[in-house]
Coordinates of C-alpha atoms and ligand atoms in Angstrom, one line a residue:
M1 CA -27.6 -12.6 9.0
T2 CA -26.7 -15.7 7.1
R3 CA -28.4 -18.9 7.7
I4 CA -26.3 -22.1 7.5
F5 CA -26.7 -24.7 4.8
E6 CA -28.6 -27.4 6.7
D7 CA -26.5 -30.3 5.2
D8 CA -23.4 -28.6 6.7
L9 CA -24.4 -29.8 10.1
R10 CA -23.9 -33.4 9.3
S11 CA -20.1 -33.8 9.0
G12 CA -17.4 -33.7 11.6
F13 CA -15.8 -30.6 12.9
G14 CA -12.7 -30.7 10.6
T15 CA -14.7 -31.3 7.5
R16 CA -17.0 -28.4 8.4
A17 CA -14.1 -26.1 9.2
I18 CA -12.9 -26.7 5.6
H19 CA -16.2 -26.8 3.7
A20 CA -19.1 -25.5 5.6
G21 CA -20.8 -22.4 4.2
Q22 CA -18.9 -22.6 0.9
R23 CA -19.8 -24.0 -2.5
P24 CA -17.8 -23.8 -5.7
D25 CA -18.3 -20.5 -7.4
P26 CA -21.2 -20.8 -9.8
V27 CA -19.5 -18.7 -12.5
S28 CA -16.1 -20.5 -12.7
G29 CA -16.2 -23.5 -10.4
A30 CA -13.4 -21.8 -8.3
I31 CA -13.1 -24.0 -5.2
M32 CA -12.1 -21.0 -3.0
T33 CA -14.8 -18.4 -2.3
P34 CA -14.1 -15.4 -4.4
I35 CA -13.4 -12.0 -2.7
Y36 CA -16.4 -10.1 -3.8
Q37 CA -14.7 -6.7 -3.7
T38 CA -17.8 -4.7 -4.5
S39 CA -20.0 -2.1 -2.9
T40 CA -23.1 -2.6 -5.0
Y41 CA -24.9 -5.1 -7.2
V42 CA -26.5 -4.4 -10.6
Q43 CA -30.3 -5.0 -10.8
D44 CA -31.9 -6.6 -13.9
A45 CA -34.9 -4.3 -13.6
L46 CA -36.4 -2.2 -10.9
G47 CA -36.7 -4.3 -7.8
Q48 CA -35.3 -7.4 -9.6
H49 CA -32.0 -8.5 -8.1
K50 CA -30.3 -11.6 -7.0
G51 CA -30.8 -11.0 -3.3
Y52 CA -27.9 -8.5 -3.1
E53 CA -28.5 -4.8 -3.2
Y54 CA -25.8 -3.0 -1.3
A55 CA -22.7 -4.4 0.4
R56 CA -23.3 -3.1 3.9
G57 CA -26.3 -5.4 4.2
K58 CA -24.9 -8.5 2.4
N59 CA -21.7 -9.7 0.7
P60 CA -21.2 -13.2 -0.6
T61 CA -17.7 -13.6 0.9
R62 CA -18.9 -12.4 4.3
E63 CA -21.9 -14.8 4.0
A64 CA -19.6 -17.8 3.4
L65 CA -17.7 -16.8 6.6
E66 CA -20.9 -16.3 8.6
R67 CA -22.2 -19.8 7.5
N68 CA -18.9 -21.4 8.2
V69 CA -18.5 -20.2 11.8
A70 CA -22.2 -20.6 12.5
S71 CA -21.8 -24.3 11.5
L72 CA -18.7 -24.7 13.7
E73 CA -20.6 -23.2 16.7
G74 CA -23.5 -25.5 16.0
G75 CA -25.8 -22.5 15.5
R76 CA -28.2 -21.4 12.7
H77 CA -27.3 -17.8 12.0
G78 CA -23.9 -16.0 11.7
F79 CA -23.1 -12.2 11.7
A80 CA -19.7 -10.9 10.9
F81 CA -18.4 -7.5 12.1
G82 CA -15.3 -5.3 11.5
S83 CA -13.9 -6.1 15.0
G84 CA -14.8 -8.0 18.1
M85 CA -15.7 -4.8 19.9
G86 CA -17.9 -3.8 16.9
C87 CA -19.6 -7.1 17.2
L88 CA -20.3 -6.7 20.9
D89 CA -21.4 -3.1 20.4
S90 CA -24.0 -4.2 17.8
I91 CA -25.2 -7.1 20.1
M92 CA -25.7 -4.5 22.9
K93 CA -28.0 -2.5 20.6
L94 CA -30.5 -5.3 21.1
F95 CA -31.1 -3.5 24.5
R96 CA -32.3 -0.1 25.5
A97 CA -31.8 2.6 28.1
G98 CA -32.8 1.3 31.5
D99 CA -32.0 -2.3 30.7
H100 CA -29.6 -4.0 33.1
V101 CA -26.8 -6.4 32.3
V102 CA -24.9 -8.7 34.6
C103 CA -21.3 -8.9 33.4
G104 CA -18.4 -11.1 34.4
E105 CA -15.9 -9.1 36.5
N106 CA -12.8 -10.3 34.7
V107 CA -13.8 -9.8 31.1
Y108 CA -11.6 -8.5 28.3
G109 CA -10.4 -4.9 29.1
G110 CA -12.1 -3.5 26.0
T111 CA -15.4 -5.1 26.9
F112 CA -15.3 -3.3 30.3
R113 CA -14.2 -0.1 28.6
L114 CA -17.1 -0.2 26.1
F115 CA -19.6 -0.7 28.9
D116 CA -18.1 1.7 31.4
K117 CA -17.0 4.5 29.2
L118 CA -19.7 4.5 26.5
L119 CA -22.8 2.4 26.9
Q120 CA -23.3 3.3 30.5
H121 CA -23.8 6.9 29.4
L122 CA -26.5 5.8 27.0
G123 CA -28.5 4.5 29.9
L124 CA -27.6 0.8 30.0
R125 CA -26.8 -0.4 33.5
F126 CA -24.2 -2.9 34.4
S127 CA -23.3 -5.0 37.5
Y128 CA -19.9 -6.7 37.5
V129 CA -19.7 -10.0 39.4
D130 CA -17.5 -13.0 39.8
T131 CA -19.3 -15.4 37.5
R132 CA -17.3 -18.4 38.8
D133 CA -20.1 -18.7 41.3
P134 CA -23.5 -18.9 39.6
Q135 CA -25.2 -17.8 42.8
R136 CA -23.5 -14.4 42.4
I137 CA -25.1 -14.0 39.0
A138 CA -28.5 -14.9 40.5
D139 CA -28.0 -12.4 43.3
A140 CA -27.2 -9.6 40.8
M141 CA -30.3 -10.2 38.6
T142 CA -33.0 -7.5 38.8
P143 CA -36.4 -7.3 37.1
E144 CA -34.7 -5.1 34.5
T145 CA -31.9 -7.6 33.7
R146 CA -32.0 -8.5 30.0
A147 CA -28.6 -10.2 29.6
V148 CA -25.9 -12.1 31.4
L149 CA -22.5 -11.7 29.7
V150 CA -19.6 -14.0 30.4
E151 CA -16.3 -14.9 29.1
T152 CA -14.9 -18.4 29.9
P153 CA -12.0 -18.9 30.3
T154 CA -11.4 -15.3 31.2
N155 CA -8.7 -13.0 30.0
P156 CA -6.1 -13.2 31.7
L157 CA -7.0 -15.0 35.0
M158 CA -8.4 -18.1 33.3
W159 CA -11.5 -18.2 35.5
L160 CA -14.3 -20.4 34.3
T161 CA -18.0 -19.9 34.3
D162 CA -20.3 -22.9 34.4
L163 CA -22.2 -22.3 31.2
R164 CA -25.1 -24.7 31.9
A165 CA -25.6 -23.1 35.3
A166 CA -25.3 -19.5 34.0
A167 CA -27.8 -20.3 31.2
D168 CA -30.3 -21.6 33.9
V169 CA -29.9 -18.5 36.0
A170 CA -30.2 -16.1 33.0
H171 CA -33.3 -17.9 31.6
R172 CA -35.0 -18.0 35.0
G173 CA -34.8 -14.2 34.9
N174 CA -35.9 -14.0 31.2
A175 CA -32.4 -12.7 30.3
L176 CA -30.2 -13.8 27.4
L177 CA -26.9 -15.6 28.1
I178 CA -24.2 -14.0 25.9
V179 CA -20.8 -15.8 25.8
D180 CA -17.4 -14.5 24.6
N181 CA -15.9 -17.8 23.2
T182 CA -12.7 -16.2 21.9
F183 CA -10.3 -18.1 24.1
A184 CA -11.7 -21.6 23.8
T185 CA -13.0 -21.5 20.2
P186 CA -15.8 -23.8 19.0
Y187 CA -13.2 -26.6 18.6
F188 CA -13.0 -26.9 22.4
Q189 CA -16.2 -25.3 23.7
R190 CA -19.7 -24.8 22.1
P191 CA -21.7 -22.5 24.4
L192 CA -24.9 -22.7 22.3
E193 CA -25.0 -26.4 23.0
L194 CA -24.7 -25.7 26.8
G195 CA -27.6 -23.2 26.8
A196 CA -26.2 -19.9 25.7
D197 CA -28.3 -17.6 23.4
I198 CA -25.6 -15.7 21.7
V199 CA -21.9 -16.7 21.2
W200 CA -19.4 -14.1 19.9
H201 CA -15.7 -13.9 19.1
S202 CA -12.9 -11.6 18.4
A203 CA -12.2 -13.3 15.0
T204 CA -8.9 -11.5 15.2
K205 CA -7.6 -14.2 17.5
Y206 CA -7.9 -18.0 17.0
L207 CA -10.6 -18.0 14.3
N208 CA -8.3 -16.1 11.9
G209 CA -5.2 -17.4 13.6
H210 CA -2.6 -15.6 11.5
S211 CA -2.5 -12.1 13.1
D212 CA -3.2 -10.3 9.9
M213 CA -6.7 -8.7 10.3
V214 CA -9.2 -7.5 12.9
G215 CA -12.7 -8.9 13.0
G216 CA -15.7 -10.1 15.1
I217 CA -18.4 -12.7 14.6
A218 CA -21.6 -13.7 16.5
V219 CA -23.7 -16.8 16.2
L220 CA -27.2 -17.6 17.5
N221 CA -30.1 -19.9 16.9
D222 CA -33.3 -17.9 17.5
D223 CA -34.9 -16.6 14.3
D224 CA -36.4 -13.5 15.8
L225 CA -33.2 -12.5 17.6
A226 CA -31.4 -13.1 14.3
T227 CA -33.8 -10.7 12.4
R228 CA -33.2 -8.0 15.0
L229 CA -29.4 -8.4 14.9
Q230 CA -29.4 -8.4 11.1
F231 CA -31.3 -5.1 11.3
I232 CA -28.7 -3.7 13.6
L233 CA -25.8 -5.0 11.5
N234 CA -27.2 -3.2 8.4
A235 CA -28.4 -0.1 10.3
A236 CA -25.3 0.5 12.3
G237 CA -22.9 -0.9 9.7
A238 CA -20.0 -2.2 11.7
V239 CA -19.3 -4.8 9.0
P240 CA -16.0 -6.3 7.8
G241 CA -14.7 -5.9 4.3
P242 CA -14.7 -8.8 1.9
F243 CA -10.9 -9.3 2.0
D244 CA -10.9 -9.5 5.8
S245 CA -13.8 -11.9 5.7
W246 CA -11.9 -14.0 3.2
L247 CA -8.8 -14.1 5.5
V248 CA -10.9 -15.5 8.4
L249 CA -12.5 -18.0 6.1
R250 CA -9.0 -19.1 5.1
G251 CA -8.1 -19.3 8.8
T252 CA -11.0 -21.4 9.9
K253 CA -10.0 -24.1 7.4
T254 CA -7.1 -25.1 9.7
L255 CA -8.8 -24.2 13.1
H256 CA -9.0 -27.8 14.2
L257 CA -5.3 -28.5 13.3
R258 CA -4.1 -25.3 14.9
M259 CA -6.1 -25.8 18.1
R260 CA -4.6 -29.3 18.6
Q261 CA -1.1 -27.9 18.5
H262 CA -2.0 -24.8 20.6
D263 CA -3.4 -27.2 23.1
A264 CA -0.4 -29.6 23.0
N265 CA 2.0 -26.6 23.5
G266 CA -0.2 -25.1 26.2
R267 CA -0.2 -28.3 28.2
R268 CA 3.6 -28.8 28.0
V269 CA 4.3 -25.1 28.7
A270 CA 1.9 -25.0 31.7
A271 CA 3.5 -28.1 33.1
W272 CA 6.9 -26.6 32.8
L273 CA 5.8 -23.3 34.4
A274 CA 4.1 -25.2 37.2
Q275 CA 7.3 -27.1 38.0
R276 CA 9.4 -23.9 37.8
M277 CA 7.1 -21.5 39.7
G278 CA 4.8 -23.7 41.7
E279 CA 1.3 -24.9 40.7
D280 CA -0.5 -22.2 42.5
R281 CA 1.1 -19.5 40.4
V282 CA 0.1 -20.9 37.0
Y283 CA -3.4 -20.3 35.7
Y284 CA -4.3 -22.9 33.1
P285 CA -7.6 -24.8 33.1
G286 CA -5.8 -28.0 31.9
L287 CA -3.7 -28.3 35.1
E288 CA -5.2 -30.6 37.7
S289 CA -4.3 -27.9 40.2
H290 CA -6.7 -25.4 38.6
P291 CA -9.5 -24.9 41.1
Q292 CA -12.1 -25.5 38.3
Y293 CA -10.3 -28.4 36.5
A294 CA -13.4 -30.6 36.9
L295 CA -15.6 -27.9 35.3
A296 CA -13.1 -27.4 32.5
K297 CA -13.2 -31.1 31.7
S298 CA -17.0 -31.1 31.7
Q299 CA -17.6 -28.2 29.4
M300 CA -14.4 -28.0 27.3
S301 CA -12.8 -30.7 25.2
G302 CA -9.4 -29.2 25.3
F303 CA -7.7 -26.2 27.0
G304 CA -5.8 -24.3 24.3
G305 CA -2.7 -22.2 24.4
M306 CA -3.5 -19.4 26.9
I307 CA -1.6 -19.4 30.2
S308 CA -1.0 -16.8 32.9
V309 CA 1.8 -16.9 35.5
E310 CA 2.2 -14.8 38.6
L311 CA 5.8 -13.7 38.9
G312 CA 5.2 -11.5 41.9
T313 CA 6.8 -8.2 40.8
K314 CA 7.0 -6.0 37.7
A315 CA 10.8 -6.4 37.7
R316 CA 10.5 -10.2 37.5
A317 CA 7.9 -9.9 34.8
A318 CA 10.1 -7.5 32.8
H319 CA 13.1 -9.9 33.2
V320 CA 11.1 -12.6 31.4
L321 CA 9.4 -10.3 28.8
E322 CA 12.8 -8.9 27.8
R323 CA 14.6 -12.2 27.5
V324 CA 12.2 -14.2 25.3
R325 CA 13.2 -14.7 21.6
V326 CA 10.6 -17.1 20.2
F327 CA 7.8 -15.6 22.2
S328 CA 7.2 -11.9 21.1
L329 CA 6.2 -9.2 23.5
A330 CA 2.9 -8.0 22.1
E331 CA -0.8 -7.6 22.8
S332 CA -3.3 -10.0 21.1
L333 CA -3.3 -13.8 21.1
G334 CA -4.4 -16.8 19.2
G335 CA -2.1 -16.5 16.2
V336 CA 0.3 -19.2 15.0
E337 CA 3.2 -17.3 16.6
S338 CA 3.7 -17.3 20.4
L339 CA 3.1 -14.0 22.2
I340 CA 3.8 -12.8 25.7
S341 CA 2.3 -9.8 27.5
L342 CA 1.7 -8.1 30.8
P343 CA -2.1 -7.6 31.0
A344 CA -2.2 -5.1 33.8
L345 CA -0.2 -2.6 31.7
M346 CA -1.3 -3.6 28.2
T347 CA -4.7 -5.2 27.4
H348 CA -6.2 -4.3 30.7
A349 CA -4.8 -0.8 31.1
S350 CA -8.3 0.7 31.2
V351 CA -9.5 -1.4 34.2
P352 CA -9.1 0.6 37.4
A353 CA -6.1 -0.4 39.5
D354 CA -8.2 -1.2 42.6
K355 CA -10.4 -3.6 40.6
K356 CA -7.3 -5.3 39.1
D357 CA -5.8 -5.6 42.6
A358 CA -9.0 -7.1 44.0
M359 CA -9.0 -9.7 41.2
G360 CA -5.3 -10.6 41.6
M361 CA -4.2 -9.0 38.2
G362 CA -1.1 -7.3 39.3
E363 CA 2.0 -6.0 37.5
G364 CA 3.8 -9.3 38.1
L365 CA 1.2 -11.3 36.1
I366 CA 2.3 -12.3 32.6
R367 CA 0.1 -13.9 29.9
L368 CA 1.4 -16.4 27.3
S369 CA -0.3 -17.2 24.1
C370 CA 1.4 -20.4 23.0
G371 CA 1.5 -20.5 19.2
V372 CA 2.0 -23.6 17.1
E373 CA 5.8 -23.7 16.9
D374 CA 7.7 -26.8 18.0
T375 CA 7.2 -27.4 21.7
E376 CA 10.9 -27.9 22.4
D377 CA 11.7 -24.5 21.0
L378 CA 9.1 -22.8 23.3
L379 CA 10.4 -24.7 26.3
A380 CA 14.0 -23.8 25.5
D381 CA 13.0 -20.1 25.1
L382 CA 11.3 -20.1 28.5
E383 CA 14.3 -21.9 30.1
H384 CA 16.5 -19.1 28.8
A385 CA 14.0 -16.3 29.7
F386 CA 13.5 -17.5 33.3
D387 CA 17.2 -18.0 33.9
G388 CA 18.5 -15.7 36.6
L389 CA 15.0 -14.5 37.6
P390 CA 15.6 -11.8 40.2
G391 CA 14.5 -12.7 43.8
Ligands
LIG401 C1 -9.4 -9.3 21.6 C2 -10.5 -9.6 22.4 C3 -11.8 -9.0 22.2 C4 -11.9 -7.7 21.3 O1 -11.9 -8.1 20.0 P1 -11.2 -7.1 18.8 O2 -11.2 -7.9 17.6 O3 -9.8 -6.7 19.3 O4 -12.1 -5.9 18.7 C5 -12.8 -9.4 22.9 N1 -12.8 -10.5 23.8 C6 -11.6 -11.1 23.9 C7 -11.6 -12.3 24.9 C8 -10.5 -10.8 23.2 O5 -9.3 -11.4 23.4

């Protein structure tokens, strides 16, 4: 747990992205936070140390990252982990056998796998509901419900959850609202300000932004909850190394600049796709035809670079996936380079086929992560890839 520097809350987002949580190195004045590549810290005398004892519990590079992202999310405490899933697994250790969690139906495939294949067997209970409708969350709540977990926009269907309404429902039932903010990033959406209790990320994606590490991070406000999560972080130990922490810290310095370009490319590519395929086949919250466009505008300040398109069949999807040259066929998202994938067979392979069918995530659905390349090159690439699309 690392508490933010209070004065870091005063400046604008871009200034905080670059400076928050970091101070010149006291030894040398180095402007960049050093990579404290150490497992332990020498004590002056028995019990006399500088606040650092062993690197599972605390590392100064990791702390700088935790303060930085906490400040961007508008929260007080940050916790960095070795992956997004490691982060969620540690968050879930706040609960115990018998506790019930209401979870969005279309969450990241790995989130569902963690719950369904592991945590369920340890006695946690889950209900999966379509959280686009807050009433469905309310209907799924039981006296044992301790958390409501949502992702918005969702991966890959781009469904939105009204965070203010979800927070209301969760809090009325004395449950925590936990939000996966990986897709929107704090630049476009700050769940804590809308009532969420814990916000978390796969830092692997936009926060790092350069596709060169795997990490996770959680941010929250409540001091007691922070103490409990810090205990779990140290006791369970799913922590990131100092070099990976440093890579994310380098990444967040340009988060605001990257997100503006992801968003600009996302809007242009979504518009092109809508014209080519028809509006109803393109899932992007920034399109006026998105059924939740009004909600998107009220809780997000931009829409980013994630778009899904329904091509109808696997053969048509394969045609596009195999013809792209600027977009690369790969899992993951949120890097500077554009990626394209087929969620049903890749990221969401572990979700049962009947569930995928019911949600409309078939083998003809492709997902684009628009990077920060020149817009014209992305459009030309799609023009070429969609050419001769089989009927
Ligand atoms: C990738 C991803 C995760 C998992 O994070 P890892 O860093 O891969 O462990 C969780 N949620 C979303 C939305 C993701 O895209």
